[in-house]
Amino acid sequence: MTPDPRWGQSLYRGAAGIALAQLHTDPQALTESAAAMLRGPLGAGGLYEGAPAVAYTLLHADTRAAQRALTQIDPHVRDMTRARLELAHRRIDASTPPVKDEFDVITGLTGLGVYHLAAGNQDEATAVASYLVRLTEPLSHAGVTVPGWWSTAPAMNHATPKDAQGNGIFGMAHGIAGPLAYLAMCALRGITTPGHHTAIARICGYLTEWRLGTGPDAHWPYWVTLAEHARGAPRATGPARPSWCYGTPGIARALHLAGRAMNDAHLQHQAEQALIGCTRHAHLFTDLSLCHGWAGLIQVVRRTVADGAGSGLQDVLLRLEGRLASTSGDTEPSLMEGAAGLDLVRANPPTSWDLCLLLPG
């Protein structure tokens, strides 16, 4: 039976993600995953699926064959990005709210921007930043002024009555922390566009406004509904699972990057404190994964410590790495929810493989 080609072209759960991990941890095992990744026509998609996922993985392969393949695929990803940017700007011109798939890192333009940053495609990386600046401009929805990233799609993969008027998602994978991290990373690399720092400040202000608690008690809800936004207060909620995807670690990392981009030491300190605090809730994890488990939390903390975080977070990292070294579990062989991602975090290669997670400074 022929495997579904979409599995081969998946960075999240398929061969592209497995190949990315093997390139950094076990190159001798690469043959099968690389063949699956390149089998069949490449599809459209965001960073985690289709041609962009394959191209991102090929960027990490230092072989002539990989470079030849990348030379063929890269122009298609550029064209795809330009087409999606045109649609997004047209939507903004019409003053209608987006769906999260337009802008997020998994399927949207933030993720495509990550690929172009990694590939050195500065024109496309800048064009994505320009779009994200526009995304932060407020708009009117159902008679309420909402942030420009207010999504009309369900916050997760299942709709509920509360989703009827959309939501404001905070997290790194599907929410506004992803665009914030991308804009900050661009600024740290000398790539800016008109309104760039204003947009960073606007997102930081929003995340500060909706933060619950301060210092090590700081945390965020996964998202807010239109009713909560209108009254200016989220539903009562305690700290949630401290995951990269929707939780406090991803948000705190985005804020830390923004603090560096804005030369704001106070913002960096707040982000570090939130990271220290959220590790107290790691008992809520149910797996070891990058997306929503131990590996993702460790990689966030590791990157923040590498950027010069204080000794408190360094101590936390030592404890987390000790816990990971003594923990085992049966997992699927994928990047984001399985063994491939866990292997990468354990190996800790001196590369920017985790740019797809918006983590490097």
Coordinates of C-alpha atoms in Angstrom, one line a residue:
M1 CA 0.0 0.0 0.0
T2 CA 1.4 3.4 -1.0
P3 CA 1.7 5.9 1.9
D4 CA -0.3 9.0 1.7
P5 CA 2.1 11.6 0.2
R6 CA 0.9 14.2 2.7
W7 CA 2.5 12.1 5.5
G8 CA 5.8 12.4 3.7
Q9 CA 5.5 16.1 3.4
S10 CA 4.5 16.8 7.0
L11 CA 6.9 18.5 9.3
Y12 CA 4.5 18.0 12.3
R13 CA 3.8 14.3 12.2
G14 CA 5.4 12.9 9.1
A15 CA 8.6 12.1 7.2
A16 CA 9.8 15.7 6.8
G17 CA 9.9 16.2 10.5
I18 CA 11.5 12.8 11.1
A19 CA 14.1 13.7 8.5
L20 CA 14.8 17.0 10.1
A21 CA 15.6 15.3 13.4
Q22 CA 17.7 12.6 11.8
L23 CA 19.8 15.2 10.0
H24 CA 20.9 16.5 13.4
T25 CA 20.9 13.3 15.5
D26 CA 21.3 10.2 13.2
P27 CA 22.2 10.9 9.6
Q28 CA 22.8 7.2 8.9
A29 CA 19.1 6.6 9.4
L30 CA 18.0 9.3 7.0
T31 CA 17.4 7.3 3.8
E32 CA 13.9 6.1 4.3
S33 CA 12.5 9.3 5.7
A34 CA 14.2 11.4 3.0
A35 CA 12.8 9.2 0.3
A36 CA 9.3 9.4 1.7
M37 CA 9.6 13.2 2.0
L38 CA 10.5 13.6 -1.7
R39 CA 8.2 10.9 -3.1
G40 CA 5.4 12.3 -5.3
P41 CA 4.3 15.8 -6.3
L42 CA 4.7 18.4 -3.6
G43 CA 1.5 20.0 -2.3
A44 CA 0.7 23.5 -1.2
G45 CA 0.7 24.2 2.5
G46 CA 2.1 26.2 5.4
L47 CA 5.4 25.6 7.1
Y48 CA 4.4 22.3 8.5
E49 CA 3.0 20.7 5.3
G50 CA 3.7 20.4 1.6
A51 CA 6.5 22.2 -0.3
P52 CA 7.4 24.6 2.6
A53 CA 7.9 21.7 5.0
V54 CA 10.1 19.8 2.6
A55 CA 12.0 23.0 1.7
Y56 CA 12.6 23.8 5.4
T57 CA 14.0 20.4 6.0
L58 CA 16.3 20.6 3.0
L59 CA 17.8 23.8 4.3
H60 CA 19.4 21.6 7.0
A61 CA 20.9 19.1 4.6
D62 CA 24.4 19.9 3.5
T63 CA 24.5 17.8 0.3
R64 CA 24.4 18.6 -3.4
A65 CA 21.3 16.5 -3.9
A66 CA 19.5 18.5 -1.2
Q67 CA 20.6 21.8 -2.7
R68 CA 19.5 20.7 -6.2
A69 CA 16.0 19.8 -4.8
L70 CA 15.8 23.0 -2.8
T71 CA 16.7 25.1 -5.9
Q72 CA 13.6 23.6 -7.6
I73 CA 11.3 23.9 -4.6
D74 CA 12.2 27.4 -3.3
P75 CA 10.7 29.4 -6.2
H76 CA 7.3 27.6 -5.6
V77 CA 7.4 28.5 -1.9
R78 CA 8.1 32.1 -2.9
D79 CA 5.2 32.2 -5.4
M80 CA 2.9 30.6 -2.8
T81 CA 3.9 33.2 -0.2
R82 CA 3.3 36.1 -2.6
A83 CA -0.1 34.7 -3.5
R84 CA -1.2 34.2 0.1
L85 CA 0.1 37.7 1.0
E86 CA -2.0 39.2 -1.8
L87 CA -5.2 37.5 -0.5
A88 CA -4.4 38.5 3.1
H89 CA -3.9 42.2 2.2
R90 CA -7.1 42.1 0.2
R91 CA -8.9 40.7 3.2
I92 CA -7.5 43.5 5.4
D93 CA -8.5 46.1 2.9
A94 CA -12.0 44.8 3.2
S95 CA -11.9 45.2 7.0
T96 CA -13.0 41.6 7.6
P97 CA -11.4 39.4 10.3
P98 CA -9.1 36.6 9.4
V99 CA -9.1 32.9 10.3
K100 CA -6.0 31.8 12.3
D101 CA -4.8 29.7 9.3
E102 CA -4.1 33.0 7.5
F103 CA -1.4 34.1 10.0
D104 CA -0.3 31.3 12.3
V105 CA 3.0 29.5 12.3
I106 CA 1.6 26.0 11.6
T107 CA -0.4 26.7 8.4
G108 CA -0.2 30.5 7.9
L109 CA 2.0 33.3 6.8
T110 CA 4.1 33.5 10.0
G111 CA 5.3 30.0 9.2
L112 CA 6.1 30.9 5.6
G113 CA 8.0 33.9 6.9
V114 CA 10.0 31.5 9.1
Y115 CA 11.0 29.5 6.1
H116 CA 12.1 32.7 4.2
L117 CA 14.1 33.8 7.3
A118 CA 15.9 30.5 7.4
A119 CA 16.5 30.5 3.6
G120 CA 17.8 34.1 3.6
N121 CA 15.0 35.2 1.3
Q122 CA 15.0 38.8 2.7
D123 CA 12.4 40.2 0.3
E124 CA 9.8 37.6 1.2
A125 CA 10.7 37.7 5.0
T126 CA 10.2 41.5 4.9
A127 CA 6.9 41.2 3.0
V128 CA 5.6 38.8 5.7
A129 CA 6.6 41.3 8.4
S130 CA 4.8 44.1 6.6
Y131 CA 1.7 42.0 6.5
L132 CA 2.0 41.2 10.2
V133 CA 2.3 44.9 11.0
R134 CA -1.0 45.4 9.2
L135 CA -2.5 42.4 11.1
T136 CA -2.1 44.3 14.4
E137 CA -4.3 47.2 13.4
P138 CA -7.7 47.1 15.2
L139 CA -10.9 46.3 13.3
S140 CA -14.7 46.2 14.0
H141 CA -16.4 42.9 14.4
A142 CA -20.0 42.3 15.5
G143 CA -20.1 45.9 16.8
V144 CA -17.0 45.5 18.9
T145 CA -13.5 46.8 18.3
V146 CA -11.2 43.8 18.3
P147 CA -7.5 43.3 17.5
G148 CA -6.8 42.7 13.8
W149 CA -5.8 39.1 14.4
W150 CA -9.3 38.2 15.8
S151 CA -10.0 34.8 14.3
T152 CA -13.4 33.7 13.1
A153 CA -12.3 30.0 13.1
P154 CA -12.6 27.7 16.1
A155 CA -9.8 28.2 18.6
M156 CA -9.1 24.4 18.5
N157 CA -10.1 21.7 16.1
H158 CA -13.7 21.5 17.4
A159 CA -16.3 24.3 17.3
T160 CA -18.4 25.2 20.4
P161 CA -21.2 27.8 20.8
K162 CA -18.6 30.2 22.3
D163 CA -16.7 30.2 19.0
A164 CA -19.7 31.7 17.1
Q165 CA -18.2 35.3 17.2
G166 CA -14.6 34.3 17.0
N167 CA -11.7 34.4 19.5
G168 CA -8.4 36.0 20.3
I169 CA -5.8 33.3 20.7
F170 CA -2.7 34.0 22.7
G171 CA -0.4 31.1 22.1
M172 CA 2.7 30.5 19.9
A173 CA 1.3 27.8 17.5
H174 CA -2.0 29.4 16.5
G175 CA -2.2 32.8 18.3
I176 CA -0.6 36.2 18.3
A177 CA 2.5 35.1 20.2
G178 CA 3.7 33.6 16.9
P179 CA 3.6 36.8 14.9
L180 CA 5.1 38.6 17.9
A181 CA 8.1 36.2 18.0
Y182 CA 8.5 36.5 14.2
L183 CA 8.5 40.3 14.2
A184 CA 11.0 40.3 17.1
M185 CA 13.3 37.8 15.4
C186 CA 13.2 39.9 12.2
A187 CA 14.1 43.0 14.2
L188 CA 17.0 41.2 15.9
R189 CA 18.3 40.2 12.4
G190 CA 18.1 43.8 11.1
I191 CA 14.9 43.2 9.1
T192 CA 12.3 45.9 9.8
T193 CA 9.4 47.5 8.0
P194 CA 7.4 50.7 8.6
G195 CA 5.4 50.4 11.8
H196 CA 7.5 47.3 12.9
H197 CA 8.2 48.4 16.5
T198 CA 4.8 49.9 16.9
A199 CA 3.3 46.5 16.0
I200 CA 5.6 44.7 18.5
A201 CA 4.6 47.2 21.2
R202 CA 0.9 46.8 20.4
I203 CA 1.0 43.0 20.7
C204 CA 3.0 43.2 24.0
G205 CA 0.4 45.6 25.3
Y206 CA -2.4 43.2 24.5
L207 CA -0.6 40.2 26.1
T208 CA 0.1 42.4 29.2
E209 CA -3.5 43.4 29.4
W210 CA -4.8 39.8 29.4
R211 CA -2.1 38.4 31.6
L212 CA -3.5 36.7 34.8
G213 CA -1.2 37.2 37.8
T214 CA 2.3 38.8 37.9
G215 CA 5.8 37.6 38.4
P216 CA 6.1 33.8 38.7
D217 CA 2.3 33.6 39.0
A218 CA 1.8 35.1 35.5
H219 CA -0.1 33.0 33.0
W220 CA -2.6 33.4 30.2
P221 CA -5.8 31.8 29.1
Y222 CA -5.6 29.9 25.9
W223 CA -7.9 32.4 24.2
V224 CA -10.7 34.9 24.9
T225 CA -14.2 35.0 23.4
L226 CA -15.9 38.0 22.1
A227 CA -18.0 38.4 25.3
E228 CA -14.9 38.2 27.4
H229 CA -13.2 40.7 25.2
A230 CA -16.1 43.1 25.3
R231 CA -16.2 43.1 29.1
G232 CA -12.4 43.2 29.4
A233 CA -12.1 40.2 31.6
P234 CA -11.5 36.5 30.8
R235 CA -13.3 33.6 32.5
A236 CA -11.8 32.6 35.8
T237 CA -9.1 30.0 35.1
G238 CA -6.1 28.7 36.9
P239 CA -2.7 28.0 35.2
A240 CA -3.1 25.6 32.3
R241 CA -0.7 23.0 30.9
P242 CA 2.6 24.8 30.3
S243 CA 3.0 23.9 26.7
W244 CA 4.8 25.5 23.7
C245 CA 1.7 25.5 21.5
Y246 CA -1.0 27.3 23.5
G247 CA 0.5 27.8 26.9
T248 CA 2.6 30.2 28.9
P249 CA 6.1 29.0 27.8
G250 CA 5.5 30.0 24.1
I251 CA 3.9 33.3 25.1
A252 CA 6.7 34.1 27.5
R253 CA 9.4 33.2 24.9
A254 CA 7.7 35.6 22.4
L255 CA 7.7 38.4 25.0
H256 CA 11.3 37.7 25.9
L257 CA 12.3 38.0 22.2
A258 CA 10.3 41.2 22.0
G259 CA 12.0 42.6 25.0
R260 CA 15.4 42.0 23.4
A261 CA 14.2 43.6 20.1
M262 CA 12.9 46.6 22.0
N263 CA 15.8 46.8 24.4
D264 CA 13.3 46.4 27.2
A265 CA 15.0 44.7 30.2
H266 CA 11.8 44.9 32.3
L267 CA 9.8 43.0 29.7
Q268 CA 12.6 40.3 29.5
H269 CA 12.5 40.0 33.3
Q270 CA 8.8 39.6 33.3
A271 CA 9.0 36.9 30.7
E272 CA 11.7 35.0 32.6
Q273 CA 9.6 35.1 35.8
A274 CA 6.6 33.7 34.0
L275 CA 8.7 30.9 32.6
I276 CA 10.1 30.1 36.1
G277 CA 6.6 30.1 37.5
C278 CA 5.0 27.9 34.8
T279 CA 7.4 25.1 35.5
R280 CA 5.6 24.6 38.8
H281 CA 2.7 23.2 36.7
A282 CA 4.6 20.7 34.6
H283 CA 2.7 18.0 36.5
L284 CA -0.1 18.8 34.1
F285 CA 1.9 17.3 31.2
T286 CA 0.7 14.0 29.8
D287 CA 3.6 13.4 27.4
L288 CA 7.2 14.3 26.5
S289 CA 6.5 16.0 23.2
L290 CA 7.7 19.2 21.7
C291 CA 4.2 20.6 21.0
H292 CA 2.6 20.2 24.3
G293 CA 4.9 18.3 26.6
W294 CA 8.3 18.3 28.5
A295 CA 10.5 18.7 25.4
G296 CA 8.8 21.9 24.3
L297 CA 9.1 23.5 27.7
I298 CA 12.8 22.5 28.0
Q299 CA 13.6 23.9 24.6
V300 CA 11.9 27.2 25.4
V301 CA 13.8 27.6 28.7
R302 CA 17.0 26.5 27.0
R303 CA 16.8 29.2 24.4
T304 CA 15.9 31.9 26.9
V305 CA 18.8 30.9 29.1
A306 CA 21.1 31.1 26.0
D307 CA 20.0 34.7 25.6
G308 CA 21.4 35.6 29.0
A309 CA 18.5 35.0 31.4
G310 CA 19.2 35.2 35.1
S311 CA 20.4 32.5 37.4
G312 CA 16.9 31.5 38.5
L313 CA 16.0 30.3 35.1
Q314 CA 19.4 28.6 34.7
D315 CA 18.6 26.6 37.8
V316 CA 15.2 25.6 36.5
L317 CA 16.8 24.4 33.2
L318 CA 19.2 22.1 35.1
R319 CA 16.3 20.6 37.0
L320 CA 14.3 20.1 33.8
E321 CA 17.1 18.6 31.9
G322 CA 17.8 16.2 34.8
R323 CA 14.1 15.2 34.7
L324 CA 14.2 14.6 31.0
A325 CA 17.4 12.5 31.2
S326 CA 15.7 10.1 33.7
T327 CA 12.3 9.9 31.8
S328 CA 11.4 7.5 29.1
G329 CA 8.2 6.7 27.3
D330 CA 6.8 5.0 24.2
T331 CA 6.0 7.6 21.6
E332 CA 5.2 7.8 17.9
P333 CA 8.2 8.6 15.6
S334 CA 7.2 12.2 14.8
L335 CA 8.8 15.7 15.3
M336 CA 6.1 17.5 17.2
E337 CA 4.3 14.7 19.2
G338 CA 6.9 12.0 19.3
A339 CA 10.4 10.6 19.5
A340 CA 12.0 12.7 16.7
G341 CA 11.4 15.9 18.6
L342 CA 12.4 14.3 21.9
D343 CA 15.7 13.1 20.3
L344 CA 16.5 16.6 19.1
V345 CA 16.0 18.2 22.5
R346 CA 18.0 15.5 24.2
A347 CA 20.8 15.8 21.6
N348 CA 20.7 19.7 21.8
P349 CA 22.6 20.2 18.5
P350 CA 24.3 23.6 18.0
T351 CA 21.9 24.6 15.2
S352 CA 18.8 26.6 14.6
W353 CA 16.6 23.5 13.8
D354 CA 14.0 25.0 16.2
L355 CA 13.4 28.1 14.1
C356 CA 10.2 26.3 13.1
L357 CA 9.1 26.8 16.7
L358 CA 10.1 30.5 16.7
L359 CA 12.5 30.0 19.5
P360 CA 16.1 31.1 18.5
G361 CA 17.1 34.6 19.3

